[in-house]
Amino acid sequence: MTVEDVLRRDLTSVYRSRTGAAVAAITALSTVVIIGLVGLNPGPVVGLVGGLLAVGILLALVFLGDPKQIAITTGLFTAIAIGLALGYSRPLSMRPPMGAAVVGIGSVLSLVIPVVALLSSYATIIGERNSGSIRFLVGLPNSRSDAFIGKFISRSLVVVIPLVLGLLLAGIIVELTYQSGSFMAMAGLAAVSVPYALMFVGLGLTASTYGNSIYQVVAIVVTALATLRIGWTAIRFLLVWETNPPHPEWFYWIAALNPFNAYITLTSLFATMQREHPFLFFPSDRVWVDGSMEIISNTETIAKTPTVAAIVLLAWMVITPLFGYYQFKKTDLL
Amino acid sequence: MPAIGINNLTKRYGSVTAVDELSLSVERGEVFGFLGPNGAGKTTTINVMLDFTSPTSGGVRLFGEDVHENSVSVRQRSGLLLEGYGVYPRLTAREHVEHAIATKDAADNPDELLDRVALGDAADRRAGTFSKGMAQRLAIAMAIVGEPDLLVFDEPTTGLDPNGARLLRDIVRSQADRGATVFFSSHILSQVEAVADRIGILRSGRLETVGPIDELESKLGGRTRLELQLERITDDLLELLRGLAGVRSVRTENNRIRIKCRDDAETKLRVLNTASEGGQLVDFTTNDSQLDDVFSAVTEVAQ
């Protein structure tokens, strides 16, 4: 089974480089450490200071340290955050609402997951082409499919393992120290975060396959991110620039097909919220009335439903790496 | 059925033709030297041979199997040392060999293979710290994993010191002795000459000549090279030498005269007598035609 050999070899290399440890560090910070520190007794200010300190130290380590140092420090911060959260939680009535945890982590992860997933995957193929080790990858009796799938699984594990672990630990903290906290909310968040992470691992891998140099790969990745996150919204708003709400239904479908939006829609399932999620691409149809925003209509369409969001996210997860897969299969690698 | 059957292979990159209607057959158990100057198309041929690159037209069969259709099984039977490879910097030497063994489902002992290439002491060192020569020996160890039926070596002596080069020659011979076919590609004639049974010379993507080593040497047979050392060299003398029957070329180099002429006593004597009369002959050496000459003759003529 050569997929397994490719996978094992690749994981070993990643975990001996800083990439694996850096991904784990950033993921732990965005989940357990944030949740743990924000829930603290003296209030979010302590959490903020602690969080900034943790980010600073870890960033320094990611650039200067070796993988072991990064891993040890990450573990240490995570343990401190859990210990503090459980030891100094506030009295029940003063605890932060669970909705805040879900929205907070969901928002942070909607940006952090693409970053760590791309970080772990963008060099996958181009790195081996640059170093020449791709001659072993394709010279040993691996089929191109085995090579690509082995790489995809390896880089996915690098992201998914710390992500799921971080969210499950965060779930324990939320359960114990947040108002009406529920472990299941974080478990649900983990479930929708995995396909989202896989989509961006696929994007990095595809870019890595198409680019002929590391610069081209980075350019592809940055362009894709900017298009999906900013360009998509911009175009959507330009299309209805001169018109007043209520907007036609296709306006919501455009938003619904965006992977960021699909992920945010799905994370919103795990908290009862007073208002719409701030990152969501479907604001209700609002207009300014006497100096304040008023909702004048709220178009009902299946485009806004979590079912559509789930289908959209899964489709992105499957299609994105397929582009790279077919390119890798047919391209002249050497 | 030959081990390697290259049939009318052409590979173009845009307007550049890297390999031009190449046909070549290498028998099983043969050590074939694939010789040519840099840029002749040797590596492109190998890339097509192993399905890394698709041909523009024509194709390659290894052991009768089409290399594109049976890419994996063909590589399962091959051991490769490719030009421009790089080791995995964070894996140890042993892990490299173990990876090759696992991928090929072979039963080799990694330590034996590393001892074979004199890397036993460095087995647990990460390959990122290796010198070029050590990396090359590691790649050789990986190539012979699983006793492959075919070994493809592309510029295998790059970075090897004389000991490493000797080690490589020993390995090529022992692999050939157990019946493996070896395809040895290089631009360095002496390396190929030392191991090959048969040589093909590639130039500008075309096979200029192919044959057993001795046959190639006799292709330019009946020619020799004389090198004369004289007290003084005059233009008159050079003209005189150039006019002699049987002399093909006369060049001077560092107070020496190099003459290519017919390889018979009469011609050589005539050259020596003329030189001795015209410029006080100090010393002379003769040099029968070597493969070097074949190589330069073949590659120069076409220029």
XYZ file of C-alpha atoms in Angstrom:
637
model
C 0.000 0.000 0.000
C 2.059 2.903 -1.179
C -0.400 5.604 -0.044
C 0.533 4.575 3.463
C 4.270 4.777 2.737
C 3.929 8.233 1.201
C 1.777 9.316 4.145
C 4.144 8.032 6.811
C 7.193 9.566 5.130
C 5.481 12.909 4.641
C 4.123 13.128 8.198
C 7.574 12.376 9.606
C 9.080 15.211 7.575
C 6.330 17.679 8.515
C 6.589 16.918 12.213
C 10.346 17.347 12.164
C 9.960 20.725 10.493
C 8.343 23.668 12.210
C 5.215 23.421 10.098
C 3.470 20.728 12.106
C 4.258 22.352 15.452
C 3.353 25.837 14.198
C -0.039 24.639 12.953
C -0.705 22.960 16.302
C 0.380 26.080 18.196
C -1.831 28.469 16.228
C -4.776 26.090 16.438
C -4.428 25.617 20.199
C -4.247 29.384 20.675
C -7.391 29.941 18.627
C -9.404 27.402 20.567
C -8.477 26.290 24.069
C -6.386 29.272 25.087
C -8.917 31.892 23.948
C -11.867 30.132 25.529
C -9.990 29.374 28.726
C -8.692 32.888 29.285
C -11.869 34.760 28.281
C -13.854 32.789 30.835
C -11.587 33.827 33.705
C -12.792 35.324 36.960
C -11.167 38.782 36.955
C -12.644 39.257 33.526
C -11.756 39.255 29.870
C -8.998 41.863 30.310
C -6.748 39.319 31.984
C -7.616 36.919 29.248
C -6.730 39.458 26.597
C -3.354 40.234 28.179
C -2.632 36.539 28.656
C -3.708 35.787 25.114
C -1.492 38.500 23.630
C 1.452 37.256 25.670
C 0.852 33.728 24.467
C 0.593 34.853 20.845
C 3.814 36.857 21.157
C 5.838 34.051 22.670
C 4.522 31.474 20.258
C 5.128 33.674 17.218
C 8.705 34.200 18.352
C 9.121 30.458 18.786
C 7.598 29.667 15.421
C 10.254 31.797 13.761
C 13.174 30.981 16.026
C 12.569 27.740 17.821
C 12.753 24.114 16.861
C 9.651 21.932 16.609
C 10.119 20.447 20.071
C 10.311 23.862 21.774
C 7.191 25.016 19.957
C 5.326 21.866 20.918
C 6.358 22.052 24.577
C 5.433 25.734 24.868
C 2.096 25.127 23.164
C 1.336 22.278 25.539
C 2.314 24.467 28.483
C 0.067 27.367 27.439
C -2.808 24.997 26.841
C -2.394 23.422 30.276
C -2.197 26.837 31.982
C -5.299 28.063 30.150
C -7.269 24.968 31.141
C -6.021 25.127 34.736
C -6.842 28.832 35.118
C -10.222 28.444 33.451
C -11.271 25.658 35.766
C -9.682 27.145 38.892
C -10.853 30.732 38.551
C -14.185 30.500 36.849
C -16.705 33.160 37.729
C -19.881 32.645 39.770
C -22.664 31.173 37.695
C -24.610 34.381 37.139
C -21.550 36.275 35.939
C -20.293 33.661 33.530
C -20.023 34.566 29.873
C -22.792 33.161 27.675
C -22.036 30.088 25.641
C -23.181 31.865 22.493
C -20.203 34.186 22.861
C -17.845 31.202 22.894
C -19.350 29.735 19.770
C -19.416 33.012 17.855
C -15.941 33.922 19.093
C -14.284 30.643 18.196
C -16.318 30.297 14.995
C -15.255 33.753 13.812
C -11.606 33.250 14.719
C -11.519 29.809 13.131
C -13.188 31.037 9.937
C -9.971 33.030 9.391
C -7.413 30.882 11.202
C -8.314 27.544 9.607
C -7.586 28.781 6.056
C -4.263 30.186 7.255
C -3.070 27.040 9.030
C -4.442 24.703 6.361
C -2.674 26.640 3.606
C 0.475 26.902 5.720
C 0.561 23.146 6.057
C -0.116 22.393 2.419
C 1.142 25.075 0.042
C 4.689 23.685 -0.179
C 3.629 20.037 -0.496
C 4.461 19.496 -4.168
C 6.462 22.569 -5.125
C 8.753 22.040 -2.133
C 9.613 18.546 -3.333
C 10.093 19.817 -6.864
C 12.485 22.495 -5.621
C 14.517 20.160 -3.448
C 14.507 17.348 -5.993
C 13.047 14.798 -3.593
C 10.063 14.521 -5.946
C 12.324 12.180 -7.927
C 12.003 9.727 -5.057
C 8.268 10.390 -4.726
C 7.549 9.561 -8.372
C 10.581 7.344 -8.994
C 9.632 4.768 -6.391
C 6.706 2.604 -7.477
C 4.015 5.034 -6.325
C 1.230 5.814 -8.743
C 0.545 9.509 -9.130
C -2.786 8.958 -7.350
C -1.106 7.258 -4.407
C 1.420 10.062 -4.157
C -1.231 12.782 -4.236
C -3.674 11.051 -1.901
C -0.918 10.174 0.569
C 0.165 13.805 0.623
C -3.416 15.040 1.001
C -4.130 12.743 3.935
C -0.841 13.646 5.602
C -1.372 17.403 5.410
C -5.024 16.989 6.436
C -3.994 15.129 9.577
C -1.491 17.867 10.380
C -4.392 20.337 10.538
C -7.326 18.214 11.663
C -5.724 16.507 14.667
C -4.830 19.692 16.597
C -8.083 21.311 15.460
C -10.321 18.557 16.791
C -8.264 18.147 19.962
C -8.319 21.911 20.576
C -12.073 22.111 20.085
C -12.766 19.127 22.313
C -10.641 20.606 25.101
C -12.383 23.941 24.546
C -15.669 22.027 24.818
C -14.761 20.802 28.298
C -13.947 24.352 29.404
C -17.167 25.714 27.911
C -19.215 22.989 29.552
C -17.784 23.768 32.977
C -17.254 27.511 32.998
C -19.760 29.138 30.638
C -23.421 29.889 31.217
C -25.567 27.006 30.024
C -22.385 25.707 28.503
C -22.617 22.604 26.429
C -19.806 20.314 25.401
C -21.852 19.374 22.360
C -21.605 22.879 20.924
C -17.829 22.600 20.553
C -18.128 19.044 19.289
C -20.541 20.339 16.649
C -18.154 23.139 15.815
C -15.403 20.561 15.358
C -17.639 18.552 13.022
C -18.241 21.503 10.693
C -14.641 22.730 10.955
C -13.147 19.518 9.572
C -14.588 19.772 6.019
C -13.739 23.484 6.043
C -10.118 22.675 6.939
C -9.934 19.911 4.311
C -11.116 22.320 1.645
C -8.204 24.655 2.356
C -5.694 21.816 2.556
C -7.017 20.898 -0.883
C -6.632 24.471 -2.071
C -3.010 24.631 -0.876
C -2.222 21.300 -2.483
C -3.853 22.317 -5.751
C -1.912 25.605 -5.809
C 1.256 23.648 -5.006
C 0.608 21.434 -8.025
C -0.175 24.241 -10.467
C 2.604 26.685 -9.566
C 6.030 26.316 -11.110
C 7.763 28.141 -8.291
C 7.059 28.837 -4.663
C 6.246 32.467 -5.603
C 3.622 31.373 -8.099
C 2.103 29.052 -5.531
C 1.914 31.830 -2.934
C 0.382 34.143 -5.549
C -2.277 31.551 -6.396
C -3.089 31.040 -2.720
C -3.329 34.750 -1.917
C -5.458 35.424 -4.992
C -7.803 32.567 -4.150
C -8.176 33.725 -0.536
C -8.784 37.351 -1.495
C -11.303 36.357 -4.164
C -13.241 34.077 -1.869
C -13.211 36.337 1.157
C -13.312 39.888 -0.246
C -13.934 39.767 -3.977
C -17.009 37.595 -3.630
C -18.753 40.032 -1.263
C -17.657 43.035 -3.271
C -19.087 41.686 -6.507
C -22.257 40.696 -4.762
C -22.762 44.188 -3.392
C -21.904 45.821 -6.694
C -24.623 43.794 -8.369
C -27.293 45.374 -6.166
C -25.582 48.749 -5.730
C -28.422 50.940 -6.974
C -31.335 48.813 -5.839
C -33.225 48.825 -2.577
C -34.182 45.770 -0.607
C -35.817 43.381 -0.710
C -33.216 41.837 -3.002
C -33.971 39.087 -5.479
C -33.356 35.528 -4.408
C -30.264 34.997 -6.600
C -28.533 37.611 -4.463
C -28.693 35.177 -1.550
C -27.643 32.248 -3.681
C -24.439 34.034 -4.625
C -23.644 34.411 -0.956
C -24.715 30.855 -0.194
C -22.203 29.386 -2.641
C -19.264 30.983 -0.845
C -17.324 28.583 1.409
C -16.641 31.168 4.150
C -20.329 31.939 4.296
C -21.284 28.274 4.356
C -18.941 27.675 7.290
C -20.232 30.669 9.270
C -23.823 29.593 8.616
C -23.030 26.146 9.962
C -21.212 27.426 13.069
C -24.265 29.562 13.896
C -26.222 26.349 14.395
C -24.527 25.764 17.727
C -25.612 28.904 19.558
C -28.874 30.716 19.926
C -28.071 34.206 18.804
C -29.842 37.499 19.191
C -28.614 38.868 15.898
C -27.120 37.554 12.739
C -23.492 36.539 12.838
C -21.336 39.575 12.018
C -19.303 37.640 9.411
C -22.313 36.324 7.595
C -22.775 37.302 3.956
C -26.563 37.483 4.315
C -27.493 40.522 6.316
C -31.229 40.971 6.475
C -32.552 43.525 4.083
C -31.991 46.718 5.986
C -32.336 50.412 5.217
C -31.486 53.558 7.127
C -34.585 55.041 8.773
C -34.135 58.197 10.871
C -30.466 57.553 11.433
C -30.721 53.891 12.386
C -30.782 50.615 10.543
C -34.134 48.998 10.320
C -34.980 45.622 9.011
C -37.662 46.081 6.430
C -37.812 42.578 5.165
C -36.200 39.245 5.738
C -36.279 37.299 2.511
C -37.074 33.679 3.124
C -35.070 31.411 0.830
C -33.579 27.966 1.111
C -30.275 29.559 0.136
C -29.963 30.650 3.749
C -30.569 27.229 5.263
C -27.867 25.147 6.960
C -28.669 22.261 4.630
C -27.597 24.301 1.633
C -24.537 25.496 3.570
C -23.576 21.911 4.377
C -23.925 20.812 0.752
C -21.928 23.827 -0.434
C -19.105 23.209 2.056
C -18.876 19.513 1.216
C -18.834 20.326 -2.494
C -15.932 22.746 -2.009
C -14.132 20.150 0.098
C -14.372 17.567 -2.680
C -13.852 19.766 -5.730
C -10.879 21.861 -4.568
C -8.327 19.023 -4.280
C -9.667 17.364 -7.435
C -8.249 20.186 -9.554
C -4.819 19.512 -8.111
C -5.281 15.769 -8.449
C -5.964 15.903 -12.180
C -3.180 18.399 -12.762
C -0.743 16.211 -10.825
C -1.786 13.142 -12.805
C -1.271 14.626 -16.220
C 1.565 17.074 -15.755
C 5.193 16.518 -16.796
C 6.721 16.534 -13.344
C 10.362 16.540 -14.289
C 12.261 -9.229 -25.635
C 14.754 -6.436 -24.882
C 14.959 -4.830 -21.429
C 14.593 -1.382 -22.945
C 12.916 -0.729 -26.262
C 12.834 2.895 -27.334
C 10.841 3.284 -30.504
C 10.910 6.449 -32.636
C 10.822 8.618 -29.558
C 10.403 12.360 -30.076
C 9.986 14.932 -27.333
C 9.540 18.597 -28.131
C 9.341 21.475 -25.691
C 7.740 24.255 -27.712
C 10.041 24.759 -30.661
C 12.943 22.903 -29.063
C 13.329 19.261 -30.000
C 15.002 17.550 -27.060
C 14.808 14.023 -28.438
C 14.455 13.410 -32.160
C 13.120 10.076 -33.446
C 15.313 8.047 -31.147
C 15.226 4.284 -31.488
C 17.335 2.129 -29.246
C 17.241 -1.331 -27.818
C 19.074 -2.587 -24.741
C 19.231 -6.322 -24.062
C 18.676 -7.924 -20.675
C 21.779 -8.191 -18.567
C 23.583 -5.606 -20.638
C 25.406 -2.590 -19.234
C 24.584 0.143 -21.690
C 26.495 3.419 -21.653
C 24.368 6.338 -22.764
C 26.842 8.995 -23.635
C 26.448 12.530 -24.842
C 27.397 16.125 -24.155
C 25.270 18.221 -21.813
C 21.912 19.053 -23.319
C 21.974 16.137 -25.737
C 18.627 14.847 -24.491
C 19.830 12.048 -22.208
C 17.772 13.103 -19.192
C 14.698 13.783 -21.329
C 14.980 10.258 -22.725
C 15.163 8.882 -19.191
C 12.213 11.013 -18.077
C 10.065 9.550 -20.837
C 11.433 6.085 -20.152
C 10.090 6.290 -16.590
C 6.825 8.070 -17.394
C 7.781 11.340 -15.694
C 7.259 13.118 -18.997
C 4.965 12.225 -21.847
C 6.507 11.825 -25.293
C 5.445 13.991 -28.226
C 5.464 10.859 -30.368
C 6.851 7.366 -30.193
C 7.221 5.479 -26.962
C 9.237 3.289 -24.664
C 8.731 -0.281 -23.517
C 10.551 -1.739 -20.554
C 10.513 -5.536 -20.428
C 7.840 -5.422 -23.096
C 5.503 -3.230 -21.035
C 4.427 0.198 -22.205
C 5.885 2.582 -19.619
C 2.888 4.885 -19.544
C 0.251 2.163 -19.222
C 2.226 0.141 -16.699
C 3.991 2.962 -14.947
C 3.935 1.464 -11.457
C 4.931 -2.091 -12.356
C 7.757 -0.777 -14.517
C 9.112 1.306 -11.642
C 8.613 -1.612 -9.267
C 11.211 -3.487 -11.362
C 13.568 -0.512 -11.642
C 16.089 1.128 -9.381
C 16.770 4.756 -10.134
C 19.462 7.285 -9.514
C 18.169 10.390 -11.214
C 19.913 13.600 -12.004
C 18.795 16.530 -9.871
C 17.310 14.432 -7.070
C 17.423 15.796 -3.525
C 17.272 13.860 -0.289
C 14.668 14.455 2.413
C 16.659 16.693 4.748
C 14.818 15.653 7.915
C 14.966 11.903 7.417
C 17.977 9.852 8.426
C 19.881 7.737 5.936
C 18.304 4.591 7.351
C 14.809 6.084 7.079
C 15.430 6.843 3.409
C 16.388 3.261 2.692
C 13.542 1.934 4.866
C 11.117 4.098 2.920
C 12.337 2.675 -0.388
C 12.133 -0.878 1.004
C 8.597 -0.324 2.312
C 7.391 1.273 -0.919
C 8.806 -1.568 -2.996
C 7.649 -4.256 -0.549
C 11.221 -5.526 -0.620
C 12.905 -7.627 2.036
C 16.317 -5.952 2.175
C 18.119 -5.108 5.365
C 18.629 -1.320 5.429
C 21.896 -1.547 7.363
C 23.405 -3.966 4.867
C 22.535 -1.638 2.015
C 24.050 1.339 3.839
C 27.217 -0.645 4.579
C 27.349 -1.489 0.914
C 27.722 2.205 0.060
C 29.956 2.925 3.064
C 27.295 4.904 4.913
C 26.943 2.480 7.830
C 28.412 5.004 10.269
C 26.036 7.738 9.123
C 22.878 5.596 9.184
C 21.242 7.631 11.953
C 22.261 11.048 10.699
C 19.737 13.240 8.986
C 20.431 13.436 5.279
C 20.152 17.234 5.381
C 23.660 17.297 6.867
C 25.168 15.085 4.145
C 27.767 16.160 1.624
C 26.936 15.790 -2.054
C 28.944 12.580 -2.251
C 27.213 11.060 0.791
C 23.796 11.951 -0.601
C 24.831 10.337 -3.869
C 25.844 7.139 -2.107
C 22.536 7.163 -0.200
C 20.671 7.469 -3.488
C 22.679 4.538 -4.880
C 21.685 2.444 -1.850
C 18.024 3.352 -2.468
C 18.373 2.466 -6.152
C 19.509 -1.115 -5.500
C 16.687 -1.844 -3.015
C 14.718 -4.928 -4.018
C 17.265 -6.258 -6.546
C 15.736 -4.394 -9.493
C 15.804 -5.921 -12.975
C 16.788 -2.552 -14.409
C 19.030 0.130 -12.973
C 18.883 3.594 -14.448
C 21.785 5.802 -13.459
C 21.708 9.375 -14.734
C 25.036 11.163 -14.218
C 25.738 8.905 -11.250
C 29.288 10.069 -10.658
C 28.333 13.676 -9.929
C 29.787 14.608 -6.571
C 31.558 11.302 -6.028
C 35.213 11.284 -5.079
C 37.494 8.626 -6.630
C 36.563 6.150 -3.887
C 32.902 6.799 -4.489
C 33.345 6.386 -8.218
C 35.097 3.051 -7.682
C 32.299 1.970 -5.347
C 29.781 2.854 -8.029
C 31.677 0.814 -10.605
C 31.749 -2.172 -8.240
C 28.027 -1.880 -7.688
C 27.293 -1.637 -11.399
C 29.403 -4.737 -12.033
C 27.868 -6.763 -9.224
C 24.364 -5.790 -10.310
C 25.184 -6.815 -13.875
C 26.644 -10.077 -12.586
C 23.380 -11.008 -10.925
C 21.642 -10.372 -14.256
C 20.378 -6.804 -13.948
C 20.299 -4.493 -16.930
C 22.106 -1.223 -16.324
C 21.419 1.967 -18.240
C 24.303 4.259 -17.411
C 23.935 7.799 -18.679
C 26.823 10.231 -18.458
C 28.723 12.920 -20.265
C 31.997 11.605 -18.883
C 33.420 9.095 -21.271
C 35.901 7.405 -18.954
C 33.150 6.576 -16.442
C 31.031 4.949 -19.111
C 33.969 3.202 -20.737
C 34.900 1.619 -17.410
C 31.607 -0.233 -17.008
C 29.697 -0.428 -20.277
C 29.424 -3.387 -22.656
C 27.925 -1.221 -25.335
C 27.738 2.503 -25.856
C 25.339 4.814 -27.620
C 26.306 8.393 -28.290
C 23.508 10.903 -28.270
C 23.846 14.342 -29.761
C 21.141 16.966 -30.204
C 18.513 14.351 -29.459
C 19.755 11.928 -32.111
C 21.656 8.725 -31.696
C 24.891 9.392 -33.570
C 26.382 5.983 -33.132
C 25.869 2.845 -31.130
C 27.904 -0.302 -30.695
C 30.265 -2.316 -28.515
C 33.173 -0.306 -27.141
C 35.881 -2.048 -29.172
C 33.870 -1.649 -32.336
C 33.543 2.065 -31.762
C 37.244 2.347 -31.114
C 38.080 0.618 -34.353
C 35.670 2.862 -36.214
C 38.385 5.458 -36.210
C 40.930 2.679 -36.557
C 44.171 3.138 -38.468
C 44.621 6.573 -37.065
C 47.052 7.648 -34.440
C 48.210 10.705 -32.667
C 51.840 11.754 -32.417
C 53.039 14.288 -29.968
C 56.452 15.822 -30.668
C 58.639 17.886 -28.409
C 61.155 20.053 -30.266
C 63.884 22.559 -29.457
C 62.129 25.101 -31.591
C 59.051 25.189 -33.788
C 59.022 27.145 -37.012
C 56.168 27.901 -39.366
C 58.148 26.347 -42.178
C 58.373 23.091 -40.290
C 54.648 23.086 -39.610
C 53.950 23.638 -43.287
C 56.317 20.835 -44.161
C 54.576 18.477 -41.756
C 51.152 19.413 -43.050
C 52.262 18.564 -46.558
C 53.352 15.028 -45.734
C 51.351 12.121 -47.097
C 49.113 10.505 -44.457
C 49.020 13.492 -42.099
C 45.528 14.690 -41.312
C 46.077 17.562 -38.938
C 48.892 19.472 -37.242
C 48.450 21.655 -34.200
C 50.837 23.261 -31.779
C 50.278 23.367 -28.083
C 52.755 24.528 -25.412
C 55.883 23.986 -27.511
C 54.581 20.654 -28.627
C 53.246 19.614 -31.969
C 50.241 17.329 -32.093
C 49.766 15.426 -35.253
C 46.959 13.125 -36.328
C 48.063 10.739 -39.001
C 47.684 7.300 -40.534
C 48.704 4.515 -38.210
C 51.490 2.889 -40.217
C 55.250 2.758 -39.742
C 56.021 4.541 -42.960
C 53.910 7.604 -42.165
C 55.118 7.826 -38.578
C 58.739 7.504 -39.618
C 58.289 10.179 -42.258
C 56.810 12.543 -39.662
C 59.605 11.878 -37.173
C 62.349 12.275 -39.761
C 60.940 15.527 -41.011
C 60.615 16.869 -37.492
C 64.076 15.789 -36.505
C 65.641 17.469 -39.544
C 63.641 20.654 -39.219
C 63.719 21.380 -35.514
C 65.847 19.123 -33.316
C 63.496 16.522 -31.927
C 63.727 16.192 -28.138
C 61.106 13.551 -27.472
C 57.940 12.050 -28.903
C 54.947 10.008 -27.786
C 52.333 8.135 -29.764
C 48.789 7.644 -28.774
C 46.496 5.205 -30.525
C 42.940 6.168 -31.141
C 40.850 6.138 -27.990
C 37.204 6.327 -27.322
C 37.773 9.968 -26.548
C 38.509 10.465 -30.206
C 35.432 8.581 -31.216
C 33.410 10.759 -28.902
C 34.848 13.993 -30.192
C 34.846 12.797 -33.774
C 31.221 11.802 -33.575
C 30.107 14.918 -31.796
C 32.328 17.308 -33.767
C 31.590 16.039 -37.237
C 27.964 16.871 -36.890
C 28.585 20.419 -35.768
